[in-house]
CSV table of N, CA and C in Angstrom, one decimal:
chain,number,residue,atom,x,y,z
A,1,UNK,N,-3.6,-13.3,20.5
A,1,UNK,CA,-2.6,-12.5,19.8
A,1,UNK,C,-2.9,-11.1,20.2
A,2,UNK,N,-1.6,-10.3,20.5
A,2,UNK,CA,-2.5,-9.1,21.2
A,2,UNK,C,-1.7,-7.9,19.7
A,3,UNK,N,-2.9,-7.4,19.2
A,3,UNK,CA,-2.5,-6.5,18.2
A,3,UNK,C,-1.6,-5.2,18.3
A,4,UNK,N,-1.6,-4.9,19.8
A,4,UNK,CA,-1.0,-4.0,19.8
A,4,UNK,C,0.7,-3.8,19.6
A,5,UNK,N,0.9,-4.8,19.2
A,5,UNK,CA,2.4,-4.8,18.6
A,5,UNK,C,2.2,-5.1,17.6
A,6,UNK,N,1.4,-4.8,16.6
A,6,UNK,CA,1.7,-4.7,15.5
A,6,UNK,C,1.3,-3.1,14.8
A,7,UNK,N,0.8,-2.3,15.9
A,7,UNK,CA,0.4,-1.3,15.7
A,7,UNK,C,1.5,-0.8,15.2
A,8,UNK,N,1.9,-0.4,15.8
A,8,UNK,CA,3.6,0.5,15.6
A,8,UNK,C,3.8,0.3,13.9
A,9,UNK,N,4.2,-1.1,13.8
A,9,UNK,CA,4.3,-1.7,12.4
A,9,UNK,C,3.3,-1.3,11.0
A,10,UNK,N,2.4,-1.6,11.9
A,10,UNK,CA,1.2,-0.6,10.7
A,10,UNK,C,1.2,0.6,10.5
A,11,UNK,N,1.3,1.4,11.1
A,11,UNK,CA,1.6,3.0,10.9
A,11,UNK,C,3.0,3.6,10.6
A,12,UNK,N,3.9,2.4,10.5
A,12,UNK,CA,5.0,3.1,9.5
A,12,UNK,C,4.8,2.6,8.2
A,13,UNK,N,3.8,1.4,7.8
A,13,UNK,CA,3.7,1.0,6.8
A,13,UNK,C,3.0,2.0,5.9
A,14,UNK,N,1.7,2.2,6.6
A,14,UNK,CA,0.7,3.3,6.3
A,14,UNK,C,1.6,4.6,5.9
A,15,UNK,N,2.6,5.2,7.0
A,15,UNK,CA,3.6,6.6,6.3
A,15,UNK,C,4.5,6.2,5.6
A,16,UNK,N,5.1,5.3,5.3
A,16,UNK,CA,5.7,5.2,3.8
A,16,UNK,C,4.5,5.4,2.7
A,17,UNK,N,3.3,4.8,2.4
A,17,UNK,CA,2.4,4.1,1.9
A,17,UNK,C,2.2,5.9,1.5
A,18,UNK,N,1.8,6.5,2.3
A,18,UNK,CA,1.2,8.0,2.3
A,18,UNK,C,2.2,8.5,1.7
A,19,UNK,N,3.8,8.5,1.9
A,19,UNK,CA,4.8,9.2,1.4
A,19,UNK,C,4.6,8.8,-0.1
A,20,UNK,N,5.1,7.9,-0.5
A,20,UNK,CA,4.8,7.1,-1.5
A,20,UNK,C,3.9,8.0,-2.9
A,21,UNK,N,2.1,8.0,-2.3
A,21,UNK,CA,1.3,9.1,-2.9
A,21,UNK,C,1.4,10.1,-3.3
A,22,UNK,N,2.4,10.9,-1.7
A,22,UNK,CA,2.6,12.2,-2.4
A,22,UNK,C,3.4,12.4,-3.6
A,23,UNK,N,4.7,11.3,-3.2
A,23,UNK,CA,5.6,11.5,-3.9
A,23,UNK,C,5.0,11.5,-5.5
A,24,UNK,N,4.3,10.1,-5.3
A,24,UNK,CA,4.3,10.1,-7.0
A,24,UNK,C,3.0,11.4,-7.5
A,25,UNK,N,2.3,12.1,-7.0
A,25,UNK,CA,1.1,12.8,-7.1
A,25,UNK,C,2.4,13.8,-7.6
A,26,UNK,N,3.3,14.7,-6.6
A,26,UNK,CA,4.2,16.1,-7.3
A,26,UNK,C,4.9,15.3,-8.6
A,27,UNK,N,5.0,14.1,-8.8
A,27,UNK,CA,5.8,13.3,-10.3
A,27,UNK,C,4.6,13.7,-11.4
A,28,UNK,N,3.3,13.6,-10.8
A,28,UNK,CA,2.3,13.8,-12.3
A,28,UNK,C,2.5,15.2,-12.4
A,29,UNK,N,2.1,15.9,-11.5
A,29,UNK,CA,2.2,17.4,-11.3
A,29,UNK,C,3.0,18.4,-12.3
A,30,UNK,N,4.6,17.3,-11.7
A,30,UNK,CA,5.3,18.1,-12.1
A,30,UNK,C,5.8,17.6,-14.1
A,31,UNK,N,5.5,16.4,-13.8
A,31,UNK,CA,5.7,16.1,-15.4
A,31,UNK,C,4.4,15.4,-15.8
A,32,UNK,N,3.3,15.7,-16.4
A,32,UNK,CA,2.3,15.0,-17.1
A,32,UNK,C,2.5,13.7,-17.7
A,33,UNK,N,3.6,14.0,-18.5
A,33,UNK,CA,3.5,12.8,-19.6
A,33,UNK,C,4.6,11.1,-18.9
A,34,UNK,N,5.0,11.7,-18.0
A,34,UNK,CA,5.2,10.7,-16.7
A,34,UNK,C,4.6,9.4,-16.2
A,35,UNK,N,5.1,8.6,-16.8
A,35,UNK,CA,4.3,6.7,-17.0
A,35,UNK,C,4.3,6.4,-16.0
A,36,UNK,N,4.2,5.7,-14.8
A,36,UNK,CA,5.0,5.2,-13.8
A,36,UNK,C,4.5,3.5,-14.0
A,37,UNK,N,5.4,2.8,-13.7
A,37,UNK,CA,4.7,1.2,-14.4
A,37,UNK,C,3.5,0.9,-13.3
A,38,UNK,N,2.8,-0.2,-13.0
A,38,UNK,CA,2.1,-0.3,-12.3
A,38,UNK,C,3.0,-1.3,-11.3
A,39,UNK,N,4.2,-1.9,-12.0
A,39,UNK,CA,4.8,-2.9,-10.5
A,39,UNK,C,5.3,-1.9,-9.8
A,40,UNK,N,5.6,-0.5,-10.2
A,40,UNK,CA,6.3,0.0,-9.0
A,40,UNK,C,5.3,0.1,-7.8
A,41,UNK,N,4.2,0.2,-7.9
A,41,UNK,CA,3.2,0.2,-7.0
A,41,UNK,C,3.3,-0.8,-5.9
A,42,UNK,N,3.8,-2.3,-6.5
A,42,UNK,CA,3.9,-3.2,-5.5
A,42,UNK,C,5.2,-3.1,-5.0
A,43,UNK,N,6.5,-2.7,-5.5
A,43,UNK,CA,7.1,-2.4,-5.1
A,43,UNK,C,7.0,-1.5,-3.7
A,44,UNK,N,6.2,-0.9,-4.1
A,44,UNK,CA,6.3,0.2,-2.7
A,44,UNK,C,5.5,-0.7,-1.6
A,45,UNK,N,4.5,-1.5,-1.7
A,45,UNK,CA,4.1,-1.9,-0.8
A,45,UNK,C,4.9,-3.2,-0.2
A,46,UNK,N,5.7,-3.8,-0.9
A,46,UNK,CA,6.9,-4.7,-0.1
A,46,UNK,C,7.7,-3.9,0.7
A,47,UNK,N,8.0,-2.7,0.0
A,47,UNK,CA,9.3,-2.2,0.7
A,47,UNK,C,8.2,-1.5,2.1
A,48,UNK,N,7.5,-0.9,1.9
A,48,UNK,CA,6.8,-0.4,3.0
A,48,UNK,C,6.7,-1.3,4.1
A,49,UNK,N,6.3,-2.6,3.8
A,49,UNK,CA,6.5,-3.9,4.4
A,49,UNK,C,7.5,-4.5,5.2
A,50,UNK,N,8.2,-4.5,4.7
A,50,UNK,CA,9.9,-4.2,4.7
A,50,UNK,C,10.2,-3.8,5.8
A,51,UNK,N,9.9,-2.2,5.7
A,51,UNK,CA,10.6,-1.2,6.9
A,51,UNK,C,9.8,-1.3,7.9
A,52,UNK,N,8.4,-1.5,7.9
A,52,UNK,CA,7.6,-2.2,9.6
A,52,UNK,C,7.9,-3.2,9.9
A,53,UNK,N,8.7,-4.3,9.2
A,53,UNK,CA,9.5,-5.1,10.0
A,53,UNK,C,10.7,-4.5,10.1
A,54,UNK,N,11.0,-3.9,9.6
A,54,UNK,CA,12.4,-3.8,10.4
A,54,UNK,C,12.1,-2.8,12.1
A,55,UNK,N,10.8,-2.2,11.6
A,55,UNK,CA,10.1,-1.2,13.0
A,55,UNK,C,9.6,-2.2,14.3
A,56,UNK,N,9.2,-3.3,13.6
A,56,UNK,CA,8.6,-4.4,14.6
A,56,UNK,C,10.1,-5.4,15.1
A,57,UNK,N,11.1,-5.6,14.3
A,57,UNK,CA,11.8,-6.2,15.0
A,57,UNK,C,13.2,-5.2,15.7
A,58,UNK,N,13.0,-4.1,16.2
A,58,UNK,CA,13.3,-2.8,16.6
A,58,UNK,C,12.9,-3.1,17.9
A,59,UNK,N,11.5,-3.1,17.7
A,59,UNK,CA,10.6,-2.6,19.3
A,59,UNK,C,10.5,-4.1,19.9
A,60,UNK,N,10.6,-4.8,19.2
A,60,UNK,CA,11.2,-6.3,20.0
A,60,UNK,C,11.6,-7.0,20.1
A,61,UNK,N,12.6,-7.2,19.1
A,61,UNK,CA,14.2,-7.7,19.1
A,61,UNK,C,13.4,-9.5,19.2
A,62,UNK,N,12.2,-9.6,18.5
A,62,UNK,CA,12.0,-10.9,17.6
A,62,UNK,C,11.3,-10.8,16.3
A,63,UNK,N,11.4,-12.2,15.9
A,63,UNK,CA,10.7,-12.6,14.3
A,63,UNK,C,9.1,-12.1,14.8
A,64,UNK,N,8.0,-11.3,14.1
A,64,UNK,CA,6.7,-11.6,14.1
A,64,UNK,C,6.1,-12.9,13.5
A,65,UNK,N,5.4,-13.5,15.0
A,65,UNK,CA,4.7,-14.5,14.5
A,65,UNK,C,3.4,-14.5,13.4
A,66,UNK,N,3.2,-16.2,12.9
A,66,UNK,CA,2.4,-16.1,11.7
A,66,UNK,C,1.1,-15.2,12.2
A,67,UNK,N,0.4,-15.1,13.5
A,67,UNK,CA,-0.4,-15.0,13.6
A,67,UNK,C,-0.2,-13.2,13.5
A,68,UNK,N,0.7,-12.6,14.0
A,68,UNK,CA,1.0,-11.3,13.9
A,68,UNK,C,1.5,-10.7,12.4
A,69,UNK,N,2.0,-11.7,11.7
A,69,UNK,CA,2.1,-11.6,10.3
A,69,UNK,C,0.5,-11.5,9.4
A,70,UNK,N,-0.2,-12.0,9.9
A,70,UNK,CA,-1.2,-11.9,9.2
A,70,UNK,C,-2.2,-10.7,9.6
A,71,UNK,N,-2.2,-10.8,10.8
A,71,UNK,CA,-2.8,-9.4,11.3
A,71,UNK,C,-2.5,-8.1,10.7
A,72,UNK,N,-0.9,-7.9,10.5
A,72,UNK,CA,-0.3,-7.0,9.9
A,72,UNK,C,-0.8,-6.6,8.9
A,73,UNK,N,-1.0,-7.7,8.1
A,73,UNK,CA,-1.0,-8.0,6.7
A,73,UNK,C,-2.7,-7.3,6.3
A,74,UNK,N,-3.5,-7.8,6.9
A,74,UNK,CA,-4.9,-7.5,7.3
A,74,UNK,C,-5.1,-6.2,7.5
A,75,UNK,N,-4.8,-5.6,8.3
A,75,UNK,CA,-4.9,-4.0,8.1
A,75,UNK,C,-3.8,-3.2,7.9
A,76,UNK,N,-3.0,-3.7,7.4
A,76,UNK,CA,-2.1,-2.6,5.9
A,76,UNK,C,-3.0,-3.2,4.6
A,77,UNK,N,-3.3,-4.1,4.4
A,77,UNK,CA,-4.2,-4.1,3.3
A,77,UNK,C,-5.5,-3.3,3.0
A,78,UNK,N,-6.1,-3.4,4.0
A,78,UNK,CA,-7.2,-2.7,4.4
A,78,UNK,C,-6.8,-1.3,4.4
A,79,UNK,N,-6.2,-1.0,5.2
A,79,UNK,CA,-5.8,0.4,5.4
A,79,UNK,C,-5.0,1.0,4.1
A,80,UNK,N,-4.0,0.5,3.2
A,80,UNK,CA,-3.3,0.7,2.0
A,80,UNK,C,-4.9,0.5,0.6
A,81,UNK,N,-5.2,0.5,0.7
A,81,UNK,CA,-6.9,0.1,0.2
A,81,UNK,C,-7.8,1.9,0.3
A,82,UNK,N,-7.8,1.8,1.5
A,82,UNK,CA,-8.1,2.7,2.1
A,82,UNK,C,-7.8,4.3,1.2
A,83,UNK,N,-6.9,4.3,1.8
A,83,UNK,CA,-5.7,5.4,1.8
A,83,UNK,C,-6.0,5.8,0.1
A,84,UNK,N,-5.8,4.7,-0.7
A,84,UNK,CA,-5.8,4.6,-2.0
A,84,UNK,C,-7.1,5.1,-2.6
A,85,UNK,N,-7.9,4.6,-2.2
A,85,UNK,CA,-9.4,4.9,-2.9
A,85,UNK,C,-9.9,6.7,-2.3
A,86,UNK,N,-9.4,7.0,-0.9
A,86,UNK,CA,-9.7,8.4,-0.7
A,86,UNK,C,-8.6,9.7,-1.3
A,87,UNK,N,-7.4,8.9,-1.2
A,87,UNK,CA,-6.8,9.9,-2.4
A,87,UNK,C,-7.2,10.2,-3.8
A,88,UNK,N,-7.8,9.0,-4.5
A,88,UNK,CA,-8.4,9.3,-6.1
A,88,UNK,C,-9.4,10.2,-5.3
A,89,UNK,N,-10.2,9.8,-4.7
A,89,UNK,CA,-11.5,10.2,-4.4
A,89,UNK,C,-11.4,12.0,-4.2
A,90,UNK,N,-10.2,11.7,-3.1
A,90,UNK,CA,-9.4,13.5,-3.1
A,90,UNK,C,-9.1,14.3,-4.1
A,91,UNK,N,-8.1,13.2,-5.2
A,91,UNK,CA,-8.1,14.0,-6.8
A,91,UNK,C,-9.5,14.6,-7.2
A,92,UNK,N,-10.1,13.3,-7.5
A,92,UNK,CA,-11.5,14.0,-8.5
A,92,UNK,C,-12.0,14.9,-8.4
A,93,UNK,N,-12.4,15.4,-6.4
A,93,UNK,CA,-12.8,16.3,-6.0
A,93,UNK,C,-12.0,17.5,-6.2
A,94,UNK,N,-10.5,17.5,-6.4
A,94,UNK,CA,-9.9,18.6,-6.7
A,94,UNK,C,-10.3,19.1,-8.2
A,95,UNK,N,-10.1,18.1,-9.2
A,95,UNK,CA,-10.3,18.7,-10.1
A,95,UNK,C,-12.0,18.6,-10.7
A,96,UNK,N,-12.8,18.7,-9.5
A,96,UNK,CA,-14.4,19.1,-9.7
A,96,UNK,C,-14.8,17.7,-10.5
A,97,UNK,N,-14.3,16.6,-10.6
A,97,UNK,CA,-15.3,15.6,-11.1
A,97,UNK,C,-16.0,14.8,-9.9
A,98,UNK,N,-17.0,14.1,-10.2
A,98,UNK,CA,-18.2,13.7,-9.2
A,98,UNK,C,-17.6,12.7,-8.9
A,99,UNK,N,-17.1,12.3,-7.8
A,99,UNK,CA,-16.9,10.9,-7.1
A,99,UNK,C,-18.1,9.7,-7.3
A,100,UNK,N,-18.0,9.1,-8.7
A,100,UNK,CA,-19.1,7.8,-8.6
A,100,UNK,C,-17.7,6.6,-9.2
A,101,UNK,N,-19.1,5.8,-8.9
A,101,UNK,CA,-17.7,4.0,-9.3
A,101,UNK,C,-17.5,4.3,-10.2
A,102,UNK,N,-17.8,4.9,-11.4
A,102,UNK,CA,-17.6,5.0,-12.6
A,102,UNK,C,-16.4,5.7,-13.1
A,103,UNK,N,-16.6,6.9,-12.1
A,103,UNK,CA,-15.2,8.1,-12.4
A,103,UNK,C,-14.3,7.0,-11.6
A,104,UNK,N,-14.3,6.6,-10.4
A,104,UNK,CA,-13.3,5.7,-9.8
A,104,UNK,C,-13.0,4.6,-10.2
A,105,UNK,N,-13.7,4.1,-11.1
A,105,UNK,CA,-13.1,2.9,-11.7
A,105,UNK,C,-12.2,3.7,-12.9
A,106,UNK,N,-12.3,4.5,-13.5
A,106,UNK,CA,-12.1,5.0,-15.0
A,106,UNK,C,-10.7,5.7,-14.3
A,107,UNK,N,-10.8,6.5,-13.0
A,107,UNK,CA,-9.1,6.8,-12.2
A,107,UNK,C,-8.2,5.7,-12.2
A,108,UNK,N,-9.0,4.5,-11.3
A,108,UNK,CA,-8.4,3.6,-10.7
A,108,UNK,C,-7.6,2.4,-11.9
A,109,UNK,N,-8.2,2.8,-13.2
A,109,UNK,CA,-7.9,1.6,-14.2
A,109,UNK,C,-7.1,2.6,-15.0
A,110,UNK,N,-6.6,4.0,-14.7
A,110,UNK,CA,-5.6,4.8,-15.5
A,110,UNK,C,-6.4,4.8,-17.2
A,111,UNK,N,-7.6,5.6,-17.0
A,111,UNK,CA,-8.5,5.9,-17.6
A,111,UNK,C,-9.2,5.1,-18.8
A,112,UNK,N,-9.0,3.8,-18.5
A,112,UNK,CA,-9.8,3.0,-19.3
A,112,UNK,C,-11.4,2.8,-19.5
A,113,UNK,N,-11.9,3.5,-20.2
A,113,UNK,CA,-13.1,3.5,-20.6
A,113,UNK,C,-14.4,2.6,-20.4
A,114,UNK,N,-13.6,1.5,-21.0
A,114,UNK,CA,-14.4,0.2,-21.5
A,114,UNK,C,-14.3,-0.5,-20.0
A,115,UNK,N,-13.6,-0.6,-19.3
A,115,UNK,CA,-13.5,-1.1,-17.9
A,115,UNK,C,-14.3,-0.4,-16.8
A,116,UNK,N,-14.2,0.8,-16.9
A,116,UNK,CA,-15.3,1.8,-16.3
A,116,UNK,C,-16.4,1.8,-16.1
A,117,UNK,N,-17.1,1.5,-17.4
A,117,UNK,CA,-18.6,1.1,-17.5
A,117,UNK,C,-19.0,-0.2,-17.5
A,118,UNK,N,-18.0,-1.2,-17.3
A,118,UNK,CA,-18.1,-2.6,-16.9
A,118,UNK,C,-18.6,-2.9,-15.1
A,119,UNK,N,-19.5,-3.2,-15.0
A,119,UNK,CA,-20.5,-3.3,-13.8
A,119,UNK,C,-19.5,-4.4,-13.4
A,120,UNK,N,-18.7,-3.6,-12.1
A,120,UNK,CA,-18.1,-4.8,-11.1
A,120,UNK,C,-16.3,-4.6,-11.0
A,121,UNK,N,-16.3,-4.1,-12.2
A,121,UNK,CA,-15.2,-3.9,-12.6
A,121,UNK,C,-14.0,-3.5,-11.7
A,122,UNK,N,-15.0,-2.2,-10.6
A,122,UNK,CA,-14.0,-1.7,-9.6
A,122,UNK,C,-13.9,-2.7,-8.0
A,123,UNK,N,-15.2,-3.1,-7.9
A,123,UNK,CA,-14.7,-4.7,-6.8
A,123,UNK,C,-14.2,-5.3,-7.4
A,124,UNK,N,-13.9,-5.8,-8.9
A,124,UNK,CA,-12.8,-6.5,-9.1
A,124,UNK,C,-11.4,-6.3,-9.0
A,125,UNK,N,-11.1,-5.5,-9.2
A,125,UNK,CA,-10.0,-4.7,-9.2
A,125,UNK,C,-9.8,-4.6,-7.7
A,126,UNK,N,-10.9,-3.8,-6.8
A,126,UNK,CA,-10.0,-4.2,-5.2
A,126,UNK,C,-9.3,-5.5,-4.6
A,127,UNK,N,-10.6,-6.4,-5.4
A,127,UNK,CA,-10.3,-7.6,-4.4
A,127,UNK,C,-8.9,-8.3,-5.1
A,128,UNK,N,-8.7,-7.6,-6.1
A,128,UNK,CA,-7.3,-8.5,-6.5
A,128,UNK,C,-6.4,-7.3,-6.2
A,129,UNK,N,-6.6,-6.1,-6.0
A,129,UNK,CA,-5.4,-5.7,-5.1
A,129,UNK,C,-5.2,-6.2,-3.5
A,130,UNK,N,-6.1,-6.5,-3.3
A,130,UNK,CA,-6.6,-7.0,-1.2
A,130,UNK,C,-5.8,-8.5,-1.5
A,131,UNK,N,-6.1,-9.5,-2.2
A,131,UNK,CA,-5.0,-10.2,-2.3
A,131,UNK,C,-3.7,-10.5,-2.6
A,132,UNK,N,-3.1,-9.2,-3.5
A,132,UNK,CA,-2.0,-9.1,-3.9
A,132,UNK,C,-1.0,-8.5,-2.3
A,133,UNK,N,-2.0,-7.4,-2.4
A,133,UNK,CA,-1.6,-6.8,-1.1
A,133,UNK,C,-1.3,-7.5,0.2
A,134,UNK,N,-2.7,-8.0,0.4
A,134,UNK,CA,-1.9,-9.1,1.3
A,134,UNK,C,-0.7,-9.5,1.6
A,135,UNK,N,-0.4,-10.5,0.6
A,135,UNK,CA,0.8,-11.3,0.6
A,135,UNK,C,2.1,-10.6,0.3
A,136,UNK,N,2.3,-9.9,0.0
A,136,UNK,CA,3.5,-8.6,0.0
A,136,UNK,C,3.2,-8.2,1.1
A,137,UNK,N,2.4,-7.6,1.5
A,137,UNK,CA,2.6,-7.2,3.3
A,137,UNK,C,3.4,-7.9,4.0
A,138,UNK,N,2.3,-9.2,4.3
A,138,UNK,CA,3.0,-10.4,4.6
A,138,UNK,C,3.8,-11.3,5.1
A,139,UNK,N,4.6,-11.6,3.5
A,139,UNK,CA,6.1,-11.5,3.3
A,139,UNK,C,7.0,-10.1,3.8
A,140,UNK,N,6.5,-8.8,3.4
A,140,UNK,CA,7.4,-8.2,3.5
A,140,UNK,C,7.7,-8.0,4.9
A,141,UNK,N,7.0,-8.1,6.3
A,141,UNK,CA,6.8,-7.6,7.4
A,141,UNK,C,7.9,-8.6,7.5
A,142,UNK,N,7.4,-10.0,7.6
A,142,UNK,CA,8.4,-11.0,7.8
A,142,UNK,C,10.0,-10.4,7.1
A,143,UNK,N,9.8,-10.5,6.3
A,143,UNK,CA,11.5,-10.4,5.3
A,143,UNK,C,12.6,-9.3,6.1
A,144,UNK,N,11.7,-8.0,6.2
A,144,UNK,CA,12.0,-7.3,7.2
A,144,UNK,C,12.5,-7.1,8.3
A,145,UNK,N,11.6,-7.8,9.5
A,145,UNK,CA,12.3,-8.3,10.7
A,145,UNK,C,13.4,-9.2,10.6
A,146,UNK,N,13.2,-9.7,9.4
A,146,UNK,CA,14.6,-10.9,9.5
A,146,UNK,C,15.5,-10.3,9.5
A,147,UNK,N,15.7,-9.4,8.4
A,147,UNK,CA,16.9,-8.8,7.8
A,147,UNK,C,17.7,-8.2,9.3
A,148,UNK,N,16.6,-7.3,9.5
A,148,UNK,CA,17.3,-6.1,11.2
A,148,UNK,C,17.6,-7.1,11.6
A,149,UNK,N,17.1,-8.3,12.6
A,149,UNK,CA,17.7,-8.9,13.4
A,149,UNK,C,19.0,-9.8,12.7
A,150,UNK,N,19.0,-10.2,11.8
A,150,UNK,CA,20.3,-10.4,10.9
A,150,UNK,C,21.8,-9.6,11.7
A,151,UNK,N,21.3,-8.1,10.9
A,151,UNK,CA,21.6,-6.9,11.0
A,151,UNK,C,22.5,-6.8,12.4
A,152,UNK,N,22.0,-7.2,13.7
A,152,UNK,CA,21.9,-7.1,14.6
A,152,UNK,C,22.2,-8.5,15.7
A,153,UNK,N,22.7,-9.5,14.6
A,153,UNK,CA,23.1,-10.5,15.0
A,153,UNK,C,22.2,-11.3,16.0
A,154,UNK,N,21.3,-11.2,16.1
A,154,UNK,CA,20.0,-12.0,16.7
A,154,UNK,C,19.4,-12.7,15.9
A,155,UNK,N,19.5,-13.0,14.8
A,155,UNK,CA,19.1,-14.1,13.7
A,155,UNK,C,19.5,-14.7,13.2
């Protein structure tokens, strides 16, 4: 399987994924008391999904195979993971708190206390976003390409 076509696909996934942060980061900014649910979260990572397939069946006018589906999926997870954990990490440090699991679990769980000081708490929490994530990649890369080439009368 040669990854380098999925590259392309992963770095638009990644700059949605990035847009995404900012966006909602100027939403706390600018309004504090500003909820945002937590499915929108998955939401963004479908649709992110989404538009690298639509990038990947652009640059080659086919369906990504399973094996390329999952590759995809593999490091936008990883990398959407990523991204996530050094932006809190970015917050804290802005507003002078010490980057430990503890502050990052207590960010990462939208300041729940009792979860924070629960040993494990924050590997739990990745690994069921790493699988969530996954499969919305996934899917979405696939759903994606279908649609454009739909679109485009090649499917």
């Amino acid at each position: 399987m040669e990854h380098s076509s999925i590259t392309r696909a992963v770095l638009v996934f990644l700059g949605f994924i990035l847009l995404a942060q900012v966006v909602f980061t100027v939403l706390a900014f600018a309004f504090p008391d500003l909820t945002i649910p937590s499915f929108v979260n998955l939401l963004v990572v479908l649709f992110s999904a989404m538009a690298a397939g639509r990038s990947f069946a652009d640059a080659h006018g086919v369906l990504p195979t399973g094996g390329q589906k999952t590759a995809f999926a593999a490091f936008a997870t990883v990398g959407t993971v990523g991204l996530n954990l050094g932006f809190v990490a970015g917050l804290l440090v802005y507003y002078g708190a010490p980057v430990t699991v503890q502050t990052m679990t207590f960010a990462l769980t939208g300041g729940n206390m009792d979860l924070a000081e629960m040993p494990g708490a924050l590997l739990a929490g990745v690994a069921i976003g790493l699988l969530i994530g996954f499969a919305l990649a996934h899917t979405g890369l696939g759903s994606g390409a279908k649609r454009a080439l739909k679109a485009r009368g090649l499917a």
